[in-house]
């Protein structure tokens, strides 16, 4: 069996699984089992950029290899095409997408240079697994350099319907480049259907019905591989001293009141303003609940250099102020809005102290917070997950209370139902969800993808 090369924009860490998310842990496991390299951006912006010296860490059998990008690449590739064009279009937000030939050229250039730098690391038997929307063109660039190894791609974010993706200038170039991958993994069956519809309608493609799809003279295997978390590991996090410390801090403050939790990077796809408005609606529709429950929203900022992200942060501060002003009392605040992150074990404690989680994205590839919340619960007294139908997670988490995040009254009613839900129903729903999280954990996800890649070798 050959080694594995993983490519993603941000890499690692190889150690310190306390800090790493479940995804990083699962990928490092694959590298450990097979030997291999994780290649990507160092996180540094330097003048030498993609021509910088390659930084390596780890051992020869498992190593991280990273290069810098320069300020122009950062503006055009990362903050530009990736986050101002592809991210909004793939999240169905044409209204927020910026279409710029300069961004697009920057994106193509960085994909080509990453391919250049990756090329010498590839051995004859290696399998290459590329992650996410930053690298649609990477396989096509590698093929142009004569690389014949199996190359797979996993898209962590949604693939939208044909009418949406076809609003992207030169969308055919992008999807055609994708077909240079041997295996294309998506989060859900819905995303897979959208991609296959596109290939049929726009490229006269043919679906063999066994996963293989043919278009532009290439055949790729296109499958849904719903991503999971390290379920047992995360459950264990909720019982660590760090988690207990956060719980006792919270519980001192809650004084018997119940807590609803939201945890999201500040991003317009996460539907946080809609969630705040639904909470306002809840206190309007169920006035007896005022003073009995509050929302803790943990929201670490992200991509602050993109205007849409600064706008949403301002909107959230305004809304939280408005709702607190309307309902707060001397000894109670309806919304606590914290714009910083917590260590993962502390986060697990926060989840466990919360009777309800509100995971209400307007569109999300999967949403790991939904899974972490369930994993962190106490099995004999679990909380209730309220989950948007537009999160990929809804496809496999049907025992959550599934809601339409745009319908404030519906979300308000779900909050009420969650707070009133009897213990036996909470347990039954939790049991079914937890069992499925064990079956579809991060390790299974990574192994399934690698097996699909192995099958084309
Ligand atoms: C993309 C797709 C897909 C959040 N706050 C803190 C913190 N987090 C961690 C969560 C979770 C992760 O960040 C967020 O993952 P999500 O899946 O919810 O969302 P994205 O960042 O948008 O991820 C998404 C995912 O890729 C994987 O394929 O599910 O759909 O958009 O793990 O716990 N972690 C720490 N402190 C925080 O305050 N330590």
GROMACS .gro file of N, CA, C and O and ligand atoms in nm, residues 19 21-23 87 91 132 154 156-158 187 227 234 263-265 267 269-270 298 300 303 340-344 347 351 364-370 372, ligand 1:
model
  191
   19UNK      N    1  -0.616   2.024   2.132
   19UNK     CA    2  -0.646   2.146   2.058
   19UNK      C    3  -0.711   2.114   1.924
   19UNK      O    4  -0.796   2.186   1.875
   21UNK      N    5  -0.925   1.967   1.617
   21UNK     CA    6  -1.062   1.921   1.597
   21UNK      C    7  -1.060   1.773   1.559
   21UNK      O    8  -0.955   1.716   1.530
   22UNK      N    9  -1.178   1.709   1.559
   22UNK     CA   10  -1.189   1.567   1.524
   22UNK      C   11  -1.135   1.538   1.385
   22UNK      O   12  -1.077   1.434   1.360
   23UNK      N   13  -1.153   1.635   1.297
   23UNK     CA   14  -1.109   1.617   1.159
   23UNK      C   15  -0.957   1.599   1.153
   23UNK      O   16  -0.907   1.505   1.093
   87UNK      N   17  -1.708   3.071  -0.152
   87UNK     CA   18  -1.783   3.045  -0.027
   87UNK      C   19  -1.928   3.091  -0.039
   87UNK      O   20  -2.020   3.012  -0.016
   91UNK      N   21  -2.263   2.848  -0.082
   91UNK     CA   22  -2.364   2.854   0.026
   91UNK      C   23  -2.492   2.923  -0.021
   91UNK      O   24  -2.565   2.979   0.061
  132UNK      N   25  -1.122   2.050   0.007
  132UNK     CA   26  -1.202   2.172   0.011
  132UNK      C   27  -1.186   2.270  -0.104
  132UNK      O   28  -1.106   2.253  -0.193
  154UNK      N   29  -1.229   1.608  -0.138
  154UNK     CA   30  -1.348   1.614  -0.052
  154UNK      C   31  -1.389   1.759  -0.032
  154UNK      O   32  -1.309   1.842   0.010
  156UNK      N   33  -1.589   2.013   0.175
  156UNK     CA   34  -1.647   2.024   0.309
  156UNK      C   35  -1.774   2.109   0.312
  156UNK      O   36  -1.847   2.107   0.410
  157UNK      N   37  -1.795   2.186   0.208
  157UNK     CA   38  -1.909   2.279   0.206
  157UNK      C   39  -2.010   2.232   0.101
  157UNK      O   40  -1.981   2.137   0.027
  158UNK      N   41  -2.128   2.292   0.093
  158UNK     CA   42  -2.230   2.239   0.002
  158UNK      C   43  -2.191   2.253  -0.145
  158UNK      O   44  -2.110   2.338  -0.181
  187UNK      N   45  -2.056   1.600   0.110
  187UNK     CA   46  -2.107   1.573   0.245
  187UNK      C   47  -2.237   1.492   0.245
  187UNK      O   48  -2.260   1.411   0.334
  227UNK      N   49  -1.920   1.359   0.689
  227UNK     CA   50  -1.809   1.366   0.785
  227UNK      C   51  -1.861   1.348   0.928
  227UNK      O   52  -1.973   1.387   0.959
  234UNK      N   53  -1.486   1.286   2.216
  234UNK     CA   54  -1.551   1.410   2.255
  234UNK      C   55  -1.640   1.389   2.378
  234UNK      O   56  -1.648   1.476   2.465
  263UNK      N   57  -2.292   2.766   1.914
  263UNK     CA   58  -2.147   2.778   1.895
  263UNK      C   59  -2.120   2.784   1.745
  263UNK      O   60  -2.148   2.688   1.673
  264UNK      N   61  -2.071   2.896   1.698
  264UNK     CA   62  -2.044   2.909   1.555
  264UNK      C   63  -1.935   3.011   1.531
  264UNK      O   64  -1.931   3.113   1.601
  265UNK      N   65  -1.849   2.985   1.431
  265UNK     CA   66  -1.767   3.094   1.380
  265UNK      C   67  -1.865   3.201   1.334
  265UNK      O   68  -1.972   3.168   1.282
  267UNK      N   69  -2.023   3.380   1.088
  267UNK     CA   70  -2.030   3.361   0.943
  267UNK      C   71  -2.177   3.372   0.904
  267UNK      O   72  -2.263   3.318   0.973
  269UNK      N   73  -2.337   3.223   0.691
  269UNK     CA   74  -2.403   3.096   0.661
  269UNK      C   75  -2.464   3.031   0.785
  269UNK      O   76  -2.547   2.942   0.775
  270UNK      N   77  -2.421   3.076   0.902
  270UNK     CA   78  -2.462   3.007   1.025
  270UNK      C   79  -2.598   3.053   1.078
  270UNK      O   80  -2.650   2.994   1.174
  298UNK      N   81  -2.157   3.140   2.173
  298UNK     CA   82  -2.012   3.148   2.158
  298UNK      C   83  -1.983   3.168   2.010
  298UNK      O   84  -2.027   3.087   1.927
  300UNK      N   85  -1.659   3.277   1.791
  300UNK     CA   86  -1.527   3.329   1.756
  300UNK      C   87  -1.530   3.394   1.617
  300UNK      O   88  -1.591   3.339   1.525
  303UNK      N   89  -1.241   3.551   0.936
  303UNK     CA   90  -1.235   3.624   0.808
  303UNK      C   91  -1.273   3.771   0.821
  303UNK      O   92  -1.346   3.825   0.737
  340UNK      N   93  -1.531   3.515   2.143
  340UNK     CA   94  -1.398   3.454   2.146
  340UNK      C   95  -1.417   3.304   2.157
  340UNK      O   96  -1.526   3.257   2.189
  341UNK      N   97  -1.306   3.231   2.133
  341UNK     CA   98  -1.317   3.085   2.137
  341UNK      C   99  -1.284   3.029   2.275
  341UNK      O  100  -1.232   3.100   2.361
  342UNK      N  101  -1.317   2.904   2.297
  342UNK     CA  102  -1.283   2.832   2.419
  342UNK      C  103  -1.202   2.708   2.382
  342UNK      O  104  -1.220   2.655   2.273
  343UNK      N  105  -1.116   2.659   2.472
  343UNK     CA  106  -1.049   2.532   2.444
  343UNK      C  107  -1.153   2.420   2.428
  343UNK      O  108  -1.262   2.430   2.484
  344UNK      N  109  -1.116   2.315   2.353
  344UNK     CA  110  -1.216   2.214   2.317
  344UNK      C  111  -1.278   2.144   2.438
  344UNK      O  112  -1.397   2.114   2.439
  347UNK      N  113  -1.526   2.368   2.591
  347UNK     CA  114  -1.644   2.372   2.504
  347UNK      C  115  -1.735   2.252   2.531
  347UNK      O  116  -1.858   2.265   2.540
  351UNK      N  117  -2.129   2.256   2.634
  351UNK     CA  118  -2.236   2.178   2.571
  351UNK      C  119  -2.312   2.097   2.676
  351UNK      O  120  -2.434   2.090   2.675
  364UNK      N  121  -2.523   2.475   0.540
  364UNK     CA  122  -2.399   2.425   0.600
  364UNK      C  123  -2.365   2.290   0.538
  364UNK      O  124  -2.455   2.208   0.519
  365UNK      N  125  -2.237   2.269   0.508
  365UNK     CA  126  -2.197   2.143   0.447
  365UNK      C  127  -2.241   2.027   0.535
  365UNK      O  128  -2.315   1.938   0.492
  366UNK      N  129  -2.195   2.027   0.660
  366UNK     CA  130  -2.238   1.926   0.756
  366UNK      C  131  -2.285   1.996   0.883
  366UNK      O  132  -2.401   1.996   0.916
  367UNK      N  133  -2.195   2.054   0.955
  367UNK     CA  134  -2.205   2.118   1.087
  367UNK      C  135  -2.166   2.020   1.197
  367UNK      O  136  -2.244   1.934   1.239
  368UNK      N  137  -2.044   2.038   1.242
  368UNK     CA  138  -1.990   1.948   1.345
  368UNK      C  139  -2.035   1.985   1.484
  368UNK      O  140  -2.034   1.901   1.574
  369UNK      N  141  -2.077   2.111   1.503
  369UNK     CA  142  -2.125   2.151   1.635
  369UNK      C  143  -2.245   2.065   1.675
  369UNK      O  144  -2.257   2.022   1.790
  370UNK      N  145  -2.334   2.038   1.580
  370UNK     CA  146  -2.452   1.954   1.609
  370UNK      C  147  -2.407   1.819   1.664
  370UNK      O  148  -2.463   1.765   1.760
  372UNK      N  149  -2.104   1.743   1.796
  372UNK     CA  150  -2.033   1.757   1.924
  372UNK      C  151  -2.131   1.774   2.040
  372UNK      O  152  -2.110   1.720   2.149
  458LIG     C1  153  -1.667   2.349   0.753
  458LIG     C2  154  -1.809   2.343   0.695
  458LIG     C3  155  -1.838   2.116   0.795
  458LIG     C4  156  -1.622   2.661   1.721
  458LIG     N1  157  -1.605   2.747   1.822
  458LIG     C5  158  -1.502   2.703   1.893
  458LIG     C6  159  -1.453   2.587   1.834
  458LIG     N2  160  -1.530   2.563   1.729
  458LIG     C7  161  -1.516   2.443   1.646
  458LIG     C8  162  -1.638   2.356   1.666
  458LIG     C9  163  -1.634   2.268   1.542
  458LIG    C10  164  -1.569   2.362   1.441
  458LIG     O1  165  -1.512   2.470   1.511
  458LIG    C11  166  -1.673   2.419   1.345
  458LIG     O2  167  -1.712   2.321   1.258
  458LIG     P1  168  -1.846   2.332   1.176
  458LIG     O3  169  -1.867   2.203   1.109
  458LIG     O4  170  -1.956   2.367   1.268
  458LIG     O5  171  -1.830   2.454   1.074
  458LIG     P2  172  -1.715   2.517   0.975
  458LIG     O6  173  -1.604   2.579   1.049
  458LIG     O7  174  -1.790   2.611   0.887
  458LIG     O8  175  -1.660   2.392   0.890
  458LIG    C12  176  -1.899   2.255   0.782
  458LIG    C13  177  -1.692   2.125   0.840
  458LIG     O9  178  -1.617   2.211   0.754
  458LIG    C14  179  -1.625   1.988   0.841
  458LIG    O10  180  -1.636   1.923   0.717
  458LIG    O11  181  -1.911   2.043   0.892
  458LIG    O12  182  -2.027   2.244   0.724
  458LIG    O13  183  -1.865   2.474   0.682
  458LIG    O14  184  -1.551   2.158   1.561
  458LIG    O15  185  -1.625   2.288   1.787
  458LIG     N3  186  -1.348   2.517   1.881
  458LIG    C15  187  -1.288   2.564   1.992
  458LIG     N4  188  -1.332   2.677   2.056
  458LIG    C16  189  -1.437   2.749   2.010
  458LIG    O16  190  -1.478   2.849   2.070
  458LIG     N5  191  -1.184   2.499   2.043
   0.00000   0.00000   0.00000
